[in-house]
Short mmCIF file of C-alpha atoms in Angstrom, two decimals:
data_model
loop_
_atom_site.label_atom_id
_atom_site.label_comp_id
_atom_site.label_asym_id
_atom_site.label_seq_id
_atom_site.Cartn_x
_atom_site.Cartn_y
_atom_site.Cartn_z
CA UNK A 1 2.53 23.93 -39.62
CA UNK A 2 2.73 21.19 -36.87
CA UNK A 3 0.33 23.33 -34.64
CA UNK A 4 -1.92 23.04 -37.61
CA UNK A 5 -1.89 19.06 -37.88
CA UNK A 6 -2.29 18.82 -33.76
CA UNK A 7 -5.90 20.47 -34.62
CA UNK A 8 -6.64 18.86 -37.70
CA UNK A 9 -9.08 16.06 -37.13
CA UNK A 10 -9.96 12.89 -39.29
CA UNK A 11 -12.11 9.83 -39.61
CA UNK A 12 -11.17 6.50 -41.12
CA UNK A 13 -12.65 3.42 -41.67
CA UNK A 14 -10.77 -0.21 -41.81
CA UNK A 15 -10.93 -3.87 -42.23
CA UNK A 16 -8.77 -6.61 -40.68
CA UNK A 17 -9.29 -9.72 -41.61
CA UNK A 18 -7.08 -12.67 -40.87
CA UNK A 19 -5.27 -14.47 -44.09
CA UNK A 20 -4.33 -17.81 -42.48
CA UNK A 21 -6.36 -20.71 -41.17
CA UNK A 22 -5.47 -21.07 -37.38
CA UNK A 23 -3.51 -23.35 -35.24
CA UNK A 24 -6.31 -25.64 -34.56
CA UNK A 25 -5.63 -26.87 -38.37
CA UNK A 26 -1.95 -28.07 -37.46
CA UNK A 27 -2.29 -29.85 -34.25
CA UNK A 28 -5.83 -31.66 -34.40
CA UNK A 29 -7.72 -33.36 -36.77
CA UNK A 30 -10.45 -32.01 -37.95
CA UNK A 31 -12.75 -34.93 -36.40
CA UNK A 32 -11.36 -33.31 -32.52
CA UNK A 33 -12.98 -30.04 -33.30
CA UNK A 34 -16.13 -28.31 -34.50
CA UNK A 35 -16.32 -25.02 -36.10
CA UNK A 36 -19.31 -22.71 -36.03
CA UNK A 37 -19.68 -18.91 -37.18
CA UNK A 38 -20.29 -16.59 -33.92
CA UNK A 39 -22.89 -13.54 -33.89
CA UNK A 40 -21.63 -10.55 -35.09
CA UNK A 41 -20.18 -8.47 -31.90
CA UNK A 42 -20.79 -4.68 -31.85
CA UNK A 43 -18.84 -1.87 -29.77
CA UNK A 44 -18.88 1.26 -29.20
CA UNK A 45 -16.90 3.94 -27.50
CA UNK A 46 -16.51 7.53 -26.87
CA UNK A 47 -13.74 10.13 -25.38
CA UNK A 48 -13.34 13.75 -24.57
CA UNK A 49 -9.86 15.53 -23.89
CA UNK A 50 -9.13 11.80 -24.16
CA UNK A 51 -10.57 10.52 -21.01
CA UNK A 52 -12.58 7.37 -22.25
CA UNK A 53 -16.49 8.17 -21.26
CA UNK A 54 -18.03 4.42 -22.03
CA UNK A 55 -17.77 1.79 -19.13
CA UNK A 56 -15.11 -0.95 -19.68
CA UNK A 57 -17.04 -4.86 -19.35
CA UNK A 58 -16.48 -5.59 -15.86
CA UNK A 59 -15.84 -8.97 -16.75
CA UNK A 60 -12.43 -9.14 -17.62
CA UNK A 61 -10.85 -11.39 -20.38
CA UNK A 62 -8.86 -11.67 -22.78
CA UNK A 63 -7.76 -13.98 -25.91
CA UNK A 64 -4.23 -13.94 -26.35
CA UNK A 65 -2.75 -13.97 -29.95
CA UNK A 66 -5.83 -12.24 -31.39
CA UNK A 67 -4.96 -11.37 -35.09
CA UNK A 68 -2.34 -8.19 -33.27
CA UNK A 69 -5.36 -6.30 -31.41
CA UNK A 70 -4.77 -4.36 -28.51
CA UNK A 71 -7.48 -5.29 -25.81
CA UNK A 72 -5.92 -4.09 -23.20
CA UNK A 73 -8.41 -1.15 -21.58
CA UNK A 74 -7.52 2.51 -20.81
CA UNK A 75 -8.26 3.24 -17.29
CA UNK A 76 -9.54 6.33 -16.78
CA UNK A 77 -7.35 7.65 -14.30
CA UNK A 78 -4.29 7.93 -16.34
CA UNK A 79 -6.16 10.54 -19.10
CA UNK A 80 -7.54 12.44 -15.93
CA UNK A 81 -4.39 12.47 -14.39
CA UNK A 82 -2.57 14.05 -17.49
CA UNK A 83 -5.03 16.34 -17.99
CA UNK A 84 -4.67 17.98 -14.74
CA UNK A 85 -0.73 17.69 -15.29
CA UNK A 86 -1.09 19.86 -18.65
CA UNK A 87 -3.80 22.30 -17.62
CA UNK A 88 -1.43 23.36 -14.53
CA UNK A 89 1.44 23.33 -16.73
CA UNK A 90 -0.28 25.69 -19.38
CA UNK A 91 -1.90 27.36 -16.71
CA UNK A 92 1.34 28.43 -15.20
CA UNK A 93 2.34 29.63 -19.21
CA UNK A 94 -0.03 31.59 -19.25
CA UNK A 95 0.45 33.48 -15.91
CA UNK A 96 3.85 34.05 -17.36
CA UNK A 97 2.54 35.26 -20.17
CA UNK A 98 -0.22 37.58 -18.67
CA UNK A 99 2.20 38.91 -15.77
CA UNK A 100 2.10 40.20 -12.70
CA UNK A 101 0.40 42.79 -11.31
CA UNK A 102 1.70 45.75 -8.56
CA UNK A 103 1.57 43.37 -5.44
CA UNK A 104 3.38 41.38 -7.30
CA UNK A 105 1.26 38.43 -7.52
CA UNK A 106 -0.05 36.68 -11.21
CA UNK A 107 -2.68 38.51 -12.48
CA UNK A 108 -4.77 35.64 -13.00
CA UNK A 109 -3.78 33.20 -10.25
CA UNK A 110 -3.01 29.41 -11.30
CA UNK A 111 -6.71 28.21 -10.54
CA UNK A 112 -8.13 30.92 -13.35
CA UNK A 113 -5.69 30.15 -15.67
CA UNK A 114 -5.80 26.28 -15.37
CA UNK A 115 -9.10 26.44 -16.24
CA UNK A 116 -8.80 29.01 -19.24
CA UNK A 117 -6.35 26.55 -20.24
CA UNK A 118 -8.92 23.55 -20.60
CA UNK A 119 -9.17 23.74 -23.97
CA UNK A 120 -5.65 23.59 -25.23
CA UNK A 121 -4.71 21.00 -22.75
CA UNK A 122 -7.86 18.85 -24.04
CA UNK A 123 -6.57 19.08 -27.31
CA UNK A 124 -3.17 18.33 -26.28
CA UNK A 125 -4.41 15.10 -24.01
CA UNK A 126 -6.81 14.13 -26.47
CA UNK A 127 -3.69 13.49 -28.71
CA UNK A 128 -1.79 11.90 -26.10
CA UNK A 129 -4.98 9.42 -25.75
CA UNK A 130 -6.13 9.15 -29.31
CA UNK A 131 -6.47 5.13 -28.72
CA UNK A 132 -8.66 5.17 -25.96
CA UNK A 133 -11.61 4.75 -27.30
CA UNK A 134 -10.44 2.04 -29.56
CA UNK A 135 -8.80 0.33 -26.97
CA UNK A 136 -12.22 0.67 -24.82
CA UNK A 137 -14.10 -0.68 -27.56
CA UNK A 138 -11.92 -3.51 -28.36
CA UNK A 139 -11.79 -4.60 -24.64
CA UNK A 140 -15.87 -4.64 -24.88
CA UNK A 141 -15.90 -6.68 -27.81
CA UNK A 142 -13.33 -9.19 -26.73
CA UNK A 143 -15.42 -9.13 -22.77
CA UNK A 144 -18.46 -9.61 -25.27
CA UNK A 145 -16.89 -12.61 -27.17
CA UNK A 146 -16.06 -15.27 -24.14
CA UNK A 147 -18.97 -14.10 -22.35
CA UNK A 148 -21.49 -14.62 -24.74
CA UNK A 149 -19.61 -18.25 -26.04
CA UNK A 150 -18.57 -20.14 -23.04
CA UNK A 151 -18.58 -23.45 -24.72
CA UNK A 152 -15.78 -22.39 -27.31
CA UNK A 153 -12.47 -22.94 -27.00
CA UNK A 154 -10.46 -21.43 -29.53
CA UNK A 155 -11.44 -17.95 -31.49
CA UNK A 156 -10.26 -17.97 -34.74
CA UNK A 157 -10.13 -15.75 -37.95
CA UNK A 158 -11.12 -12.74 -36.91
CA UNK A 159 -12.22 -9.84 -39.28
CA UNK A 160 -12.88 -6.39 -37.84
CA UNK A 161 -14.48 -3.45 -39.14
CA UNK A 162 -13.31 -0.45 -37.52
CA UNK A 163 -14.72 3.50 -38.20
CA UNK A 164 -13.20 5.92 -35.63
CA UNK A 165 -13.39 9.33 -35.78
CA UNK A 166 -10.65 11.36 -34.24
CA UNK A 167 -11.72 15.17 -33.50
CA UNK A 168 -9.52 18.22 -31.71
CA UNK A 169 -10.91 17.22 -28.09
CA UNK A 170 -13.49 13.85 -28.86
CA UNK A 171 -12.83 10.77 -30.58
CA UNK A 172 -15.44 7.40 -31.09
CA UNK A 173 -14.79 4.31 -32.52
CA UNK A 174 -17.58 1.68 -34.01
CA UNK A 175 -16.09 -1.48 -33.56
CA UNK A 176 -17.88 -4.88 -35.39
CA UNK A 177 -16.17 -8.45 -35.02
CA UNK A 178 -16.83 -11.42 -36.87
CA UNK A 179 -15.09 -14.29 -35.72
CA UNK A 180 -14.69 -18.43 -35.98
CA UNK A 181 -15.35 -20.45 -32.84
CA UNK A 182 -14.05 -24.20 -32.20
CA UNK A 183 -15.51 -26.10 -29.70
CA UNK A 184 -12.89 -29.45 -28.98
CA UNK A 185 -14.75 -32.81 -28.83
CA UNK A 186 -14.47 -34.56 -25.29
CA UNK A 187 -12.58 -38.01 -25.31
CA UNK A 188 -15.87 -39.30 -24.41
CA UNK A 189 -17.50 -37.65 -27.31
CA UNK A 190 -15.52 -39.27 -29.73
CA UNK A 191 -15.33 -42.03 -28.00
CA UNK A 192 -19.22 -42.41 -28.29
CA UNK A 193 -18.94 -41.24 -32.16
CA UNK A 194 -16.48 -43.93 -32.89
CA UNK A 195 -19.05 -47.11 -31.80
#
């Protein structure tokens, strides 16, 4: 039954929103900041065998405390690096399985069966990896956020809408943000407001 469920695959669909006004609120008045509603940010990302086939933002960035996201980005090394790991491992199961023939030697040899074992070691790593491609989108997004808004300071009340679809050896994930910018007033700003 558990073999079953490692093969089953599934899509789902969320929305995160934040419930609470942020910290800005409790430790300025609301004369030290301006608020403005950002442009929608879109995402996408894609895997196979779990190995994350989008580009990460080369601009790297991150906003801590961000409503629990993870926007940390999968390198792609790691995935590849498993996936060799569990094709030679399977590989090797299956020699064992298929035997040896009268020299003595595996009948198929550890290259052949490595390779015959792509597809259960896919599945297998795909599983392993099934947040890649959210965690490739999310890093895209968040890349997207400070880079398109330099002049805000503090993100705040973020709501995401999240489909992902998680398949025996793919997975994508459509990630949209909608989030609250505050740009803080300059001393000299309010300074000039207050004559």
């Amino acid at each position: 039954m558990g073999f079953l469920f490692l093969f089953a695959s599934c899509s789902t669909n969320k929305s995160i929103g934040n419930g609470a006004y942020s910290d800005i609120s409790l430790v300025r008045d609301a004369q030290d900041y301006e608020l403005k509603r950002l442009k929608e940010v879109k995402s996408e990302s894609k895997a196979i065998f779990g190995i994350p086939l989008s580009k990460t933002s080369e601009k790297e960035g991150m906003i801590f405390r961000f409503n629990g996201i993870d926007v940390t980005a999968k390198k792609k090394i790691w995935p590849i690096l498993s996936m060799v790991a569990i094709s030679v491992v399977t590989g090797n199961l299956i020699n064992e399985t298929v035997g040896l023939n009268d020299q003595g030697e595996y009948k198929l040899g550890l290259p052949l069966s490595s390779a015959i074992a792509v597809p259960f070691s896919g599945a297998i790593n795909n599983q392993i990896w099934s947040d890649a491609s959210f965690s490739n989108a999310a890093w895209n997004a968040n890349s997207e956020l400070l880079t398109e808004n330099p002049d805000i300071d503090i993100f705040l009340n973020p709501k995401y809408e999240i489909k992902a679809k998680n398949g025996i050896w793919t997975q994508s994930v459509q990630l949209k943000t909608n989030v609250m910018g505050a740009r803080l007033h300059t001393d000299e700003y309010l300074a000039e407001k207050e004559k």
